[in-house]
Amino acid sequence: MHMEQPQKTLSNLSRLATGETACITGIHAPDDIRLRLQAMGLRTGRVARVIRRTRLGPMQIRVGSVDLIMRRRDAARVTITASQ
Amino acid sequence: MKRIAIVGMPNTGKSTFFNRLTGSSSRVGNWPGVTVELLGAHTILGGEAVEVVDLPGIYDLHGFSDDEQVVRSFLENNAVDQVVMILNASQLDHQLPLALQIHKLGMQPVLLVNMIDEADQLGIRIDAESLSASLNCPVVLISARNGTGMTAATDALLENMQSVTPVQPSELKAHLHADDEIVSHAELLVSQHVSSPSLLVRKMTERIDRVLLHPVLGLPLFFLAMFLVFQTVYTLGAPLQEAVAWLLELFRGWALDPLANVLPASVFGFLVNGLYDGVGTVASFVPVIILFFFLMAIVEDSGYLARAAYLTDALMARLGLDGRGFVMLLMGFGCNVPALMGTRVMRSRSLRLLSMLVIPFSLCSARLQVFIFITTALFTPKQAPYILFFMYLASFAAAFLTALVFGRRLKSDEPFVLELPPYRKPVLFQVLMRGWHEISHFLRRASTFIITGVILVWWLTHYPEGSTPGGAGTYASMMGDWMKPVLDPIGISSIMSVVLLIGFVAKEIVIGAIVAMTGLEGAALNSYMTTQMDGIQAISFMLFILLYTPCLSTLATQLGESRSWKFTGVSLAWSLGLAWVVSFCFYQGARALGY
Ligand SMILES: Nc1nc2c(ncn2[C@@H]2O[C@H](COP(=O)(O)OP(=O)(O)OP(=O)(O)O)[C@@H](O)[C@H]2O)c(=O)[nH]1
Ligand SMILES: [Mg+2]
């Protein structure tokens, strides 16, 4: 899948600004948390877009047809690479 | 009898489908994790009696949270003849992997692609026939809410049930196939059989969220909405309550009062002044509660709860809780018991325990009845709604303080990730169902501990023989004398101690107990209350009732869910102590300031 492409800017989901999109490359978390985040839609290769974020609170993220709210601390576990 | 199990991801409409199929009233709400417990019902399908089981939602079959554990252990311990899987039509890319997992376990499910009405509006087209052919299992497009496709769905169910062999209980996890393989298979299926616009826009939801999730206005709007809900409950509810009380009095004058000539005075006093008036006064609050639950059902069904979680998570994070905990506090406004059960969606035990420690402070509808009763008696109609709103704020404050105190011990690193559903129009039928549910709930409680409690209080306040009813010499007044040193400093008259004691069983009985104790009702009762307490004492009394202990069912649920006597004991001791300290500070503070 998308994994073979050379990874340009490696970053994580919590750094993404409102309106920006990126491609998910992986989740760095213990197994149970990783499986859960994947089952909720955060899968490698999917494109994520930040719908809204506030300075302190959680962020709203859209992956495919699913809208999620998640804390930045948890979003930081999701690595991304710039998507065109 | 054949058994059908309904599975699927959270918030896909499983309970809506279940209700439509069986005519039951499983609770429905636009929030992932409404159903956290099994619910079975019997119905006739194609001339044959079947048992249908509504299950909590699951994200995958790895099963970690307690509500998902319910599903897993059900499937592992019970033979199921037919699995029905409900999917959300606009999220097939997201939900098909679970369907494939279930299929690969050999369960031969019938796939019901639900909410087809929403998918249509979004411009999504699903080719059910070709999808069914490549999956090799029946696929039917339905709208459980509107009823479209229900006949086709039951036909498919019946036909499939002829051919499937019942799935025997098995260790589910052992059979799980590699996730990656399943996901790419699902992607392939979606690309072949589903056509959807490249960008899904839910215009309505986005427009509403721009306002309700506004970074600055969001929270103030939340509190405003809350205030309006309670204002409505009070302004519409108080006259309703009076109307029912009037009807009950009418009935009494017409049918019961003549009995005074027939029955001995003490029997009449017990039956009419004690039991009828006591239970009747409690019953007169039922319309207020129904009204309250109508409004709650509208809020729950709209999808706003998930927004409330978004808005409050930052604050809750500081307290060691999360946005879901806040939503459970809101659900607790209805009744603490389902709110406690709702914490099953949390996987970390310490987060669950901390949430279960704060939920009992949520001002449930039974406490609301008591507060409406007291505020109506002691405050002007203008003041009353503000006093009520103040009690809600106090309820939040107590919950937050508790979290602050215990948060350090019950730390967790559970991720906070929550699906944000689109706004949905509340269904009138659901809302009415909820009201009906509350009436039957009341009748069940009334027939058990409300009547028992009222009788007990009547006895305690009228015996031993020769004492002044409701006054000196009764068991209740002896009890009051013991409790005096505790109650005096917080401004509660010691005669109320028997009322507080009975309120431990259920808060509704508090009103019935006061009626049974005094033998008064209506306006006479209100003026009696003004002789018992002034405004400051009334608030102190209400603060105490709010905090001192949740009802018996709540405690039992705390024990059942935590499986820990120690936890339940700590929770009870803490709330008793907190109640006394808060009332003491409030009462003595207000008096010191000259009120
Ligand atoms: N538009 C639309 N909404 C639906 C349909 N079916 C259910 N809903 C709504 O979807 C929401 C979730 O319905 P539930 O029946 O509670 O879903 P559930 O799968 O039982 O949810 P959990 O018990 O939380 O797992 C409610 O707001 C329903 O009114 C449908 O066919 N169309
Ligand atoms: Mg349900």
PDB file of N, CA and C in Angstrom, chain B residues 129-210:
ATOM      1  N   GLU B 129     -27.488  -6.250  -3.949  1.00  0.00           N
ATOM      2  CA  GLU B 129     -27.493  -7.579  -4.565  1.00  0.00           C
ATOM      3  C   GLU B 129     -26.090  -8.071  -4.869  1.00  0.00           C
ATOM      4  N   SER B 130     -25.303  -7.189  -5.501  1.00  0.00           N
ATOM      5  CA  SER B 130     -23.963  -7.642  -5.872  1.00  0.00           C
ATOM      6  C   SER B 130     -23.082  -7.795  -4.631  1.00  0.00           C
ATOM      7  N   LEU B 131     -23.329  -6.927  -3.637  1.00  0.00           N
ATOM      8  CA  LEU B 131     -22.573  -7.059  -2.384  1.00  0.00           C
ATOM      9  C   LEU B 131     -22.888  -8.405  -1.727  1.00  0.00           C
ATOM     10  N   SER B 132     -24.179  -8.739  -1.739  1.00  0.00           N
ATOM     11  CA  SER B 132     -24.620 -10.005  -1.164  1.00  0.00           C
ATOM     12  C   SER B 132     -23.985 -11.183  -1.894  1.00  0.00           C
ATOM     13  N   ALA B 133     -23.912 -11.057  -3.227  1.00  0.00           N
ATOM     14  CA  ALA B 133     -23.340 -12.147  -4.013  1.00  0.00           C
ATOM     15  C   ALA B 133     -21.858 -12.330  -3.692  1.00  0.00           C
ATOM     16  N   SER B 134     -21.116 -11.205  -3.590  1.00  0.00           N
ATOM     17  CA  SER B 134     -19.688 -11.437  -3.351  1.00  0.00           C
ATOM     18  C   SER B 134     -19.384 -11.795  -1.900  1.00  0.00           C
ATOM     19  N   LEU B 135     -20.280 -11.437  -0.992  1.00  0.00           N
ATOM     20  CA  LEU B 135     -20.059 -11.828   0.406  1.00  0.00           C
ATOM     21  C   LEU B 135     -20.606 -13.215   0.696  1.00  0.00           C
ATOM     22  N   ASN B 136     -21.506 -13.646  -0.181  1.00  0.00           N
ATOM     23  CA  ASN B 136     -22.179 -14.914   0.029  1.00  0.00           C
ATOM     24  C   ASN B 136     -22.977 -14.926   1.336  1.00  0.00           C
ATOM     25  N   CYS B 137     -23.651 -13.824   1.596  1.00  0.00           N
ATOM     26  CA  CYS B 137     -24.620 -13.786   2.702  1.00  0.00           C
ATOM     27  C   CYS B 137     -25.641 -12.701   2.390  1.00  0.00           C
ATOM     28  N   PRO B 138     -26.862 -12.846   2.935  1.00  0.00           N
ATOM     29  CA  PRO B 138     -27.918 -11.891   2.592  1.00  0.00           C
ATOM     30  C   PRO B 138     -27.583 -10.470   3.039  1.00  0.00           C
ATOM     31  N   VAL B 139     -27.874  -9.493   2.191  1.00  0.00           N
ATOM     32  CA  VAL B 139     -27.686  -8.083   2.529  1.00  0.00           C
ATOM     33  C   VAL B 139     -28.991  -7.363   2.219  1.00  0.00           C
ATOM     34  N   VAL B 140     -29.547  -6.676   3.187  1.00  0.00           N
ATOM     35  CA  VAL B 140     -30.788  -5.941   2.959  1.00  0.00           C
ATOM     36  C   VAL B 140     -30.601  -4.492   3.399  1.00  0.00           C
ATOM     37  N   LEU B 141     -31.088  -3.570   2.560  1.00  0.00           N
ATOM     38  CA  LEU B 141     -31.014  -2.156   2.929  1.00  0.00           C
ATOM     39  C   LEU B 141     -32.269  -1.791   3.711  1.00  0.00           C
ATOM     40  N   ILE B 142     -32.090  -1.218   4.902  1.00  0.00           N
ATOM     41  CA  ILE B 142     -33.269  -0.865   5.692  1.00  0.00           C
ATOM     42  C   ILE B 142     -33.123   0.515   6.322  1.00  0.00           C
ATOM     43  N   SER B 143     -34.245   1.013   6.792  1.00  0.00           N
ATOM     44  CA  SER B 143     -34.209   2.133   7.709  1.00  0.00           C
ATOM     45  C   SER B 143     -35.036   1.706   8.913  1.00  0.00           C
ATOM     46  N   ALA B 144     -34.359   1.347   9.969  1.00  0.00           N
ATOM     47  CA  ALA B 144     -35.064   0.839  11.145  1.00  0.00           C
ATOM     48  C   ALA B 144     -35.954   1.916  11.730  1.00  0.00           C
ATOM     49  N   ARG B 145     -35.556   3.146  11.487  1.00  0.00           N
ATOM     50  CA  ARG B 145     -36.303   4.242  12.069  1.00  0.00           C
ATOM     51  C   ARG B 145     -37.602   4.494  11.323  1.00  0.00           C
ATOM     52  N   ASN B 146     -37.544   4.431   9.955  1.00  0.00           N
ATOM     53  CA  ASN B 146     -38.755   4.669   9.171  1.00  0.00           C
ATOM     54  C   ASN B 146     -39.511   3.386   8.875  1.00  0.00           C
ATOM     55  N   GLY B 147     -38.843   2.258   9.034  1.00  0.00           N
ATOM     56  CA  GLY B 147     -39.514   0.992   8.757  1.00  0.00           C
ATOM     57  C   GLY B 147     -39.330   0.499   7.330  1.00  0.00           C
ATOM     58  N   THR B 148     -38.607   1.238   6.489  1.00  0.00           N
ATOM     59  CA  THR B 148     -38.406   0.758   5.123  1.00  0.00           C
ATOM     60  C   THR B 148     -37.516  -0.483   5.136  1.00  0.00           C
ATOM     61  N   GLY B 149     -37.894  -1.433   4.292  1.00  0.00           N
ATOM     62  CA  GLY B 149     -37.090  -2.648   4.153  1.00  0.00           C
ATOM     63  C   GLY B 149     -37.285  -3.661   5.263  1.00  0.00           C
ATOM     64  N   MET B 150     -38.211  -3.396   6.171  1.00  0.00           N
ATOM     65  CA  MET B 150     -38.364  -4.327   7.289  1.00  0.00           C
ATOM     66  C   MET B 150     -38.912  -5.681   6.832  1.00  0.00           C
ATOM     67  N   THR B 151     -39.853  -5.666   5.877  1.00  0.00           N
ATOM     68  CA  THR B 151     -40.399  -6.941   5.395  1.00  0.00           C
ATOM     69  C   THR B 151     -39.308  -7.752   4.714  1.00  0.00           C
ATOM     70  N   ALA B 152     -38.546  -7.066   3.861  1.00  0.00           N
ATOM     71  CA  ALA B 152     -37.453  -7.763   3.184  1.00  0.00           C
ATOM     72  C   ALA B 152     -36.469  -8.318   4.205  1.00  0.00           C
ATOM     73  N   ALA B 153     -36.243  -7.543   5.251  1.00  0.00           N
ATOM     74  CA  ALA B 153     -35.293  -7.985   6.277  1.00  0.00           C
ATOM     75  C   ALA B 153     -35.789  -9.238   6.990  1.00  0.00           C
ATOM     76  N   THR B 154     -37.072  -9.244   7.381  1.00  0.00           N
ATOM     77  CA  THR B 154     -37.570 -10.431   8.091  1.00  0.00           C
ATOM     78  C   THR B 154     -37.625 -11.634   7.153  1.00  0.00           C
ATOM     79  N   ASP B 155     -37.964 -11.382   5.874  1.00  0.00           N
ATOM     80  CA  ASP B 155     -37.949 -12.490   4.908  1.00  0.00           C
ATOM     81  C   ASP B 155     -36.559 -13.099   4.813  1.00  0.00           C
ATOM     82  N   ALA B 156     -35.557 -12.219   4.686  1.00  0.00           N
ATOM     83  CA  ALA B 156     -34.184 -12.712   4.564  1.00  0.00           C
ATOM     84  C   ALA B 156     -33.786 -13.498   5.807  1.00  0.00           C
ATOM     85  N   LEU B 157     -34.215 -12.975   6.949  1.00  0.00           N
ATOM     86  CA  LEU B 157     -33.919 -13.647   8.221  1.00  0.00           C
ATOM     87  C   LEU B 157     -34.489 -15.055   8.247  1.00  0.00           C
ATOM     88  N   LEU B 158     -35.792 -15.140   7.886  1.00  0.00           N
ATOM     89  CA  LEU B 158     -36.479 -16.427   7.933  1.00  0.00           C
ATOM     90  C   LEU B 158     -35.835 -17.424   6.987  1.00  0.00           C
ATOM     91  N   GLU B 159     -35.529 -16.928   5.781  1.00  0.00           N
ATOM     92  CA  GLU B 159     -34.964 -17.828   4.781  1.00  0.00           C
ATOM     93  C   GLU B 159     -33.594 -18.319   5.235  1.00  0.00           C
ATOM     94  N   ASN B 160     -32.799 -17.373   5.728  1.00  0.00           N
ATOM     95  CA  ASN B 160     -31.449 -17.732   6.147  1.00  0.00           C
ATOM     96  C   ASN B 160     -31.462 -18.710   7.314  1.00  0.00           C
ATOM     97  N   MET B 161     -32.448 -18.526   8.191  1.00  0.00           N
ATOM     98  CA  MET B 161     -32.497 -19.379   9.386  1.00  0.00           C
ATOM     99  C   MET B 161     -32.761 -20.834   9.048  1.00  0.00           C
ATOM    100  N   GLN B 162     -33.447 -21.052   7.896  1.00  0.00           N
ATOM    101  CA  GLN B 162     -33.699 -22.440   7.482  1.00  0.00           C
ATOM    102  C   GLN B 162     -32.390 -23.163   7.213  1.00  0.00           C
ATOM    103  N   SER B 163     -31.446 -22.412   6.613  1.00  0.00           N
ATOM    104  CA  SER B 163     -30.250 -23.090   6.120  1.00  0.00           C
ATOM    105  C   SER B 163     -29.073 -23.080   7.087  1.00  0.00           C
ATOM    106  N   VAL B 164     -29.022 -22.102   8.000  1.00  0.00           N
ATOM    107  CA  VAL B 164     -27.821 -22.049   8.834  1.00  0.00           C
ATOM    108  C   VAL B 164     -27.839 -23.115   9.906  1.00  0.00           C
ATOM    109  N   THR B 165     -26.641 -23.510  10.285  1.00  0.00           N
ATOM    110  CA  THR B 165     -26.519 -24.379  11.442  1.00  0.00           C
ATOM    111  C   THR B 165     -26.194 -23.482  12.619  1.00  0.00           C
ATOM    112  N   PRO B 166     -26.816 -23.741  13.764  1.00  0.00           N
ATOM    113  CA  PRO B 166     -26.567 -22.873  14.907  1.00  0.00           C
ATOM    114  C   PRO B 166     -25.074 -22.807  15.245  1.00  0.00           C
ATOM    115  N   VAL B 167     -24.633 -21.596  15.594  1.00  0.00           N
ATOM    116  CA  VAL B 167     -23.235 -21.435  15.961  1.00  0.00           C
ATOM    117  C   VAL B 167     -23.072 -21.891  17.395  1.00  0.00           C
ATOM    118  N   GLN B 168     -22.178 -22.822  17.608  1.00  0.00           N
ATOM    119  CA  GLN B 168     -21.953 -23.269  18.977  1.00  0.00           C
ATOM    120  C   GLN B 168     -20.998 -22.303  19.667  1.00  0.00           C
ATOM    121  N   PRO B 169     -21.196 -22.139  20.952  1.00  0.00           N
ATOM    122  CA  PRO B 169     -20.299 -21.262  21.694  1.00  0.00           C
ATOM    123  C   PRO B 169     -18.848 -21.677  21.472  1.00  0.00           C
ATOM    124  N   SER B 170     -17.988 -20.712  21.314  1.00  0.00           N
ATOM    125  CA  SER B 170     -16.589 -21.062  21.065  1.00  0.00           C
ATOM    126  C   SER B 170     -15.706 -19.920  21.544  1.00  0.00           C
ATOM    127  N   GLU B 171     -14.465 -20.203  21.621  1.00  0.00           N
ATOM    128  CA  GLU B 171     -13.506 -19.167  21.993  1.00  0.00           C
ATOM    129  C   GLU B 171     -13.337 -18.260  20.776  1.00  0.00           C
ATOM    130  N   LEU B 172     -13.940 -17.059  20.841  1.00  0.00           N
ATOM    131  CA  LEU B 172     -14.000 -16.233  19.644  1.00  0.00           C
ATOM    132  C   LEU B 172     -12.632 -15.797  19.154  1.00  0.00           C
ATOM    133  N   LYS B 173     -11.813 -15.376  20.091  1.00  0.00           N
ATOM    134  CA  LYS B 173     -10.574 -14.728  19.702  1.00  0.00           C
ATOM    135  C   LYS B 173      -9.654 -15.677  18.937  1.00  0.00           C
ATOM    136  N   ALA B 174      -9.733 -16.949  19.296  1.00  0.00           N
ATOM    137  CA  ALA B 174      -8.854 -17.928  18.668  1.00  0.00           C
ATOM    138  C   ALA B 174      -9.015 -17.942  17.157  1.00  0.00           C
ATOM    139  N   HIS B 175     -10.211 -17.611  16.687  1.00  0.00           N
ATOM    140  CA  HIS B 175     -10.473 -17.728  15.261  1.00  0.00           C
ATOM    141  C   HIS B 175     -10.206 -16.443  14.493  1.00  0.00           C
ATOM    142  N   LEU B 176      -9.831 -15.401  15.181  1.00  0.00           N
ATOM    143  CA  LEU B 176      -9.721 -14.112  14.497  1.00  0.00           C
ATOM    144  C   LEU B 176      -8.675 -14.140  13.398  1.00  0.00           C
ATOM    145  N   HIS B 177      -9.078 -13.626  12.259  1.00  0.00           N
ATOM    146  CA  HIS B 177      -8.138 -13.585  11.151  1.00  0.00           C
ATOM    147  C   HIS B 177      -7.344 -12.289  11.198  1.00  0.00           C
ATOM    148  N   ALA B 178      -6.256 -12.278  10.482  1.00  0.00           N
ATOM    149  CA  ALA B 178      -5.403 -11.096  10.465  1.00  0.00           C
ATOM    150  C   ALA B 178      -6.216  -9.872  10.062  1.00  0.00           C
ATOM    151  N   ASP B 179      -6.094  -8.825  10.828  1.00  0.00           N
ATOM    152  CA  ASP B 179      -6.865  -7.624  10.582  1.00  0.00           C
ATOM    153  C   ASP B 179      -6.595  -7.008   9.211  1.00  0.00           C
ATOM    154  N   ASP B 180      -5.315  -6.927   8.848  1.00  0.00           N
ATOM    155  CA  ASP B 180      -4.955  -6.226   7.611  1.00  0.00           C
ATOM    156  C   ASP B 180      -5.637  -6.827   6.387  1.00  0.00           C
ATOM    157  N   GLU B 181      -5.629  -8.145   6.371  1.00  0.00           N
ATOM    158  CA  GLU B 181      -6.224  -8.865   5.253  1.00  0.00           C
ATOM    159  C   GLU B 181      -7.710  -8.519   5.133  1.00  0.00           C
ATOM    160  N   ILE B 182      -8.367  -8.498   6.281  1.00  0.00           N
ATOM    161  CA  ILE B 182      -9.798  -8.223   6.302  1.00  0.00           C
ATOM    162  C   ILE B 182     -10.082  -6.795   5.867  1.00  0.00           C
ATOM    163  N   VAL B 183      -9.242  -5.874   6.312  1.00  0.00           N
ATOM    164  CA  VAL B 183      -9.468  -4.473   5.965  1.00  0.00           C
ATOM    165  C   VAL B 183      -9.326  -4.267   4.464  1.00  0.00           C
ATOM    166  N   SER B 184      -8.316  -4.885   3.872  1.00  0.00           N
ATOM    167  CA  SER B 184      -8.186  -4.647   2.429  1.00  0.00           C
ATOM    168  C   SER B 184      -9.302  -5.336   1.653  1.00  0.00           C
ATOM    169  N   HIS B 185      -9.780  -6.454   2.164  1.00  0.00           N
ATOM    170  CA  HIS B 185     -10.939  -7.086   1.531  1.00  0.00           C
ATOM    171  C   HIS B 185     -12.156  -6.157   1.602  1.00  0.00           C
ATOM    172  N   ALA B 186     -12.347  -5.535   2.770  1.00  0.00           N
ATOM    173  CA  ALA B 186     -13.481  -4.621   2.935  1.00  0.00           C
ATOM    174  C   ALA B 186     -13.359  -3.437   1.990  1.00  0.00           C
ATOM    175  N   GLU B 187     -12.138  -2.925   1.848  1.00  0.00           N
ATOM    176  CA  GLU B 187     -11.932  -1.786   0.946  1.00  0.00           C
ATOM    177  C   GLU B 187     -12.312  -2.157  -0.484  1.00  0.00           C
ATOM    178  N   LEU B 188     -11.910  -3.346  -0.862  1.00  0.00           N
ATOM    179  CA  LEU B 188     -12.224  -3.821  -2.209  1.00  0.00           C
ATOM    180  C   LEU B 188     -13.740  -3.886  -2.410  1.00  0.00           C
ATOM    181  N   LEU B 189     -14.429  -4.467  -1.433  1.00  0.00           N
ATOM    182  CA  LEU B 189     -15.884  -4.605  -1.534  1.00  0.00           C
ATOM    183  C   LEU B 189     -16.560  -3.245  -1.657  1.00  0.00           C
ATOM    184  N   VAL B 190     -16.100  -2.303  -0.842  1.00  0.00           N
ATOM    185  CA  VAL B 190     -16.719  -0.981  -0.878  1.00  0.00           C
ATOM    186  C   VAL B 190     -16.496  -0.343  -2.240  1.00  0.00           C
ATOM    187  N   SER B 191     -15.283  -0.476  -2.775  1.00  0.00           N
ATOM    188  CA  SER B 191     -15.020   0.162  -4.062  1.00  0.00           C
ATOM    189  C   SER B 191     -15.852  -0.485  -5.169  1.00  0.00           C
ATOM    190  N   GLN B 192     -16.187  -1.751  -5.007  1.00  0.00           N
ATOM    191  CA  GLN B 192     -16.956  -2.434  -6.057  1.00  0.00           C
ATOM    192  C   GLN B 192     -18.462  -2.187  -5.965  1.00  0.00           C
ATOM    193  N   HIS B 193     -18.971  -2.104  -4.748  1.00  0.00           N
ATOM    194  CA  HIS B 193     -20.430  -2.122  -4.622  1.00  0.00           C
ATOM    195  C   HIS B 193     -21.053  -0.853  -4.054  1.00  0.00           C
ATOM    196  N   VAL B 194     -20.210   0.082  -3.666  1.00  0.00           N
ATOM    197  CA  VAL B 194     -20.757   1.305  -3.085  1.00  0.00           C
ATOM    198  C   VAL B 194     -20.247   2.490  -3.887  1.00  0.00           C
ATOM    199  N   SER B 195     -21.151   3.358  -4.293  1.00  0.00           N
ATOM    200  CA  SER B 195     -20.664   4.584  -4.928  1.00  0.00           C
ATOM    201  C   SER B 195     -21.070   5.749  -4.050  1.00  0.00           C
ATOM    202  N   SER B 196     -20.082   6.552  -3.714  1.00  0.00           N
ATOM    203  CA  SER B 196     -20.432   7.696  -2.871  1.00  0.00           C
ATOM    204  C   SER B 196     -19.691   8.927  -3.372  1.00  0.00           C
ATOM    205  N   PRO B 197     -20.254  10.095  -3.136  1.00  0.00           N
ATOM    206  CA  PRO B 197     -19.600  11.331  -3.562  1.00  0.00           C
ATOM    207  C   PRO B 197     -18.212  11.419  -2.935  1.00  0.00           C
ATOM    208  N   SER B 198     -17.271  12.029  -3.646  1.00  0.00           N
ATOM    209  CA  SER B 198     -15.890  11.994  -3.163  1.00  0.00           C
ATOM    210  C   SER B 198     -15.754  12.683  -1.807  1.00  0.00           C
ATOM    211  N   LEU B 199     -16.573  13.684  -1.594  1.00  0.00           N
ATOM    212  CA  LEU B 199     -16.519  14.348  -0.289  1.00  0.00           C
ATOM    213  C   LEU B 199     -17.886  14.253   0.371  1.00  0.00           C
ATOM    214  N   LEU B 200     -17.931  13.604   1.519  1.00  0.00           N
ATOM    215  CA  LEU B 200     -19.201  13.521   2.232  1.00  0.00           C
ATOM    216  C   LEU B 200     -19.411  14.794   3.028  1.00  0.00           C
ATOM    217  N   VAL B 201     -20.445  15.539   2.710  1.00  0.00           N
ATOM    218  CA  VAL B 201     -20.707  16.704   3.547  1.00  0.00           C
ATOM    219  C   VAL B 201     -22.073  16.593   4.194  1.00  0.00           C
ATOM    220  N   ARG B 202     -22.074  16.674   5.487  1.00  0.00           N
ATOM    221  CA  ARG B 202     -23.322  16.724   6.222  1.00  0.00           C
ATOM    222  C   ARG B 202     -23.536  18.193   6.554  1.00  0.00           C
ATOM    223  N   LYS B 203     -24.195  18.870   5.596  1.00  0.00           N
ATOM    224  CA  LYS B 203     -24.316  20.336   5.692  1.00  0.00           C
ATOM    225  C   LYS B 203     -24.926  20.778   7.007  1.00  0.00           C
ATOM    226  N   MET B 204     -26.048  20.125   7.336  1.00  0.00           N
ATOM    227  CA  MET B 204     -26.791  20.534   8.508  1.00  0.00           C
ATOM    228  C   MET B 204     -25.917  20.422   9.759  1.00  0.00           C
ATOM    229  N   THR B 205     -25.341  19.222   9.933  1.00  0.00           N
ATOM    230  CA  THR B 205     -24.518  18.976  11.108  1.00  0.00           C
ATOM    231  C   THR B 205     -23.376  19.980  11.194  1.00  0.00           C
ATOM    232  N   GLU B 206     -22.737  20.255  10.054  1.00  0.00           N
ATOM    233  CA  GLU B 206     -21.600  21.170  10.103  1.00  0.00           C
ATOM    234  C   GLU B 206     -22.025  22.577  10.472  1.00  0.00           C
ATOM    235  N   ARG B 207     -23.179  22.955   9.940  1.00  0.00           N
ATOM    236  CA  ARG B 207     -23.654  24.308  10.242  1.00  0.00           C
ATOM    237  C   ARG B 207     -23.964  24.434  11.746  1.00  0.00           C
ATOM    238  N   ILE B 208     -24.645  23.439  12.283  1.00  0.00           N
ATOM    239  CA  ILE B 208     -25.004  23.503  13.709  1.00  0.00           C
ATOM    240  C   ILE B 208     -23.740  23.472  14.573  1.00  0.00           C
ATOM    241  N   ASP B 209     -22.801  22.598  14.192  1.00  0.00           N
ATOM    242  CA  ASP B 209     -21.595  22.481  15.004  1.00  0.00           C
ATOM    243  C   ASP B 209     -20.759  23.756  15.006  1.00  0.00           C
ATOM    244  N   ARG B 210     -20.816  24.499  13.897  1.00  0.00           N
ATOM    245  CA  ARG B 210     -20.043  25.735  13.871  1.00  0.00           C
ATOM    246  C   ARG B 210     -20.478  26.650  15.027  1.00  0.00           C
TER     247      ARG B 210
END
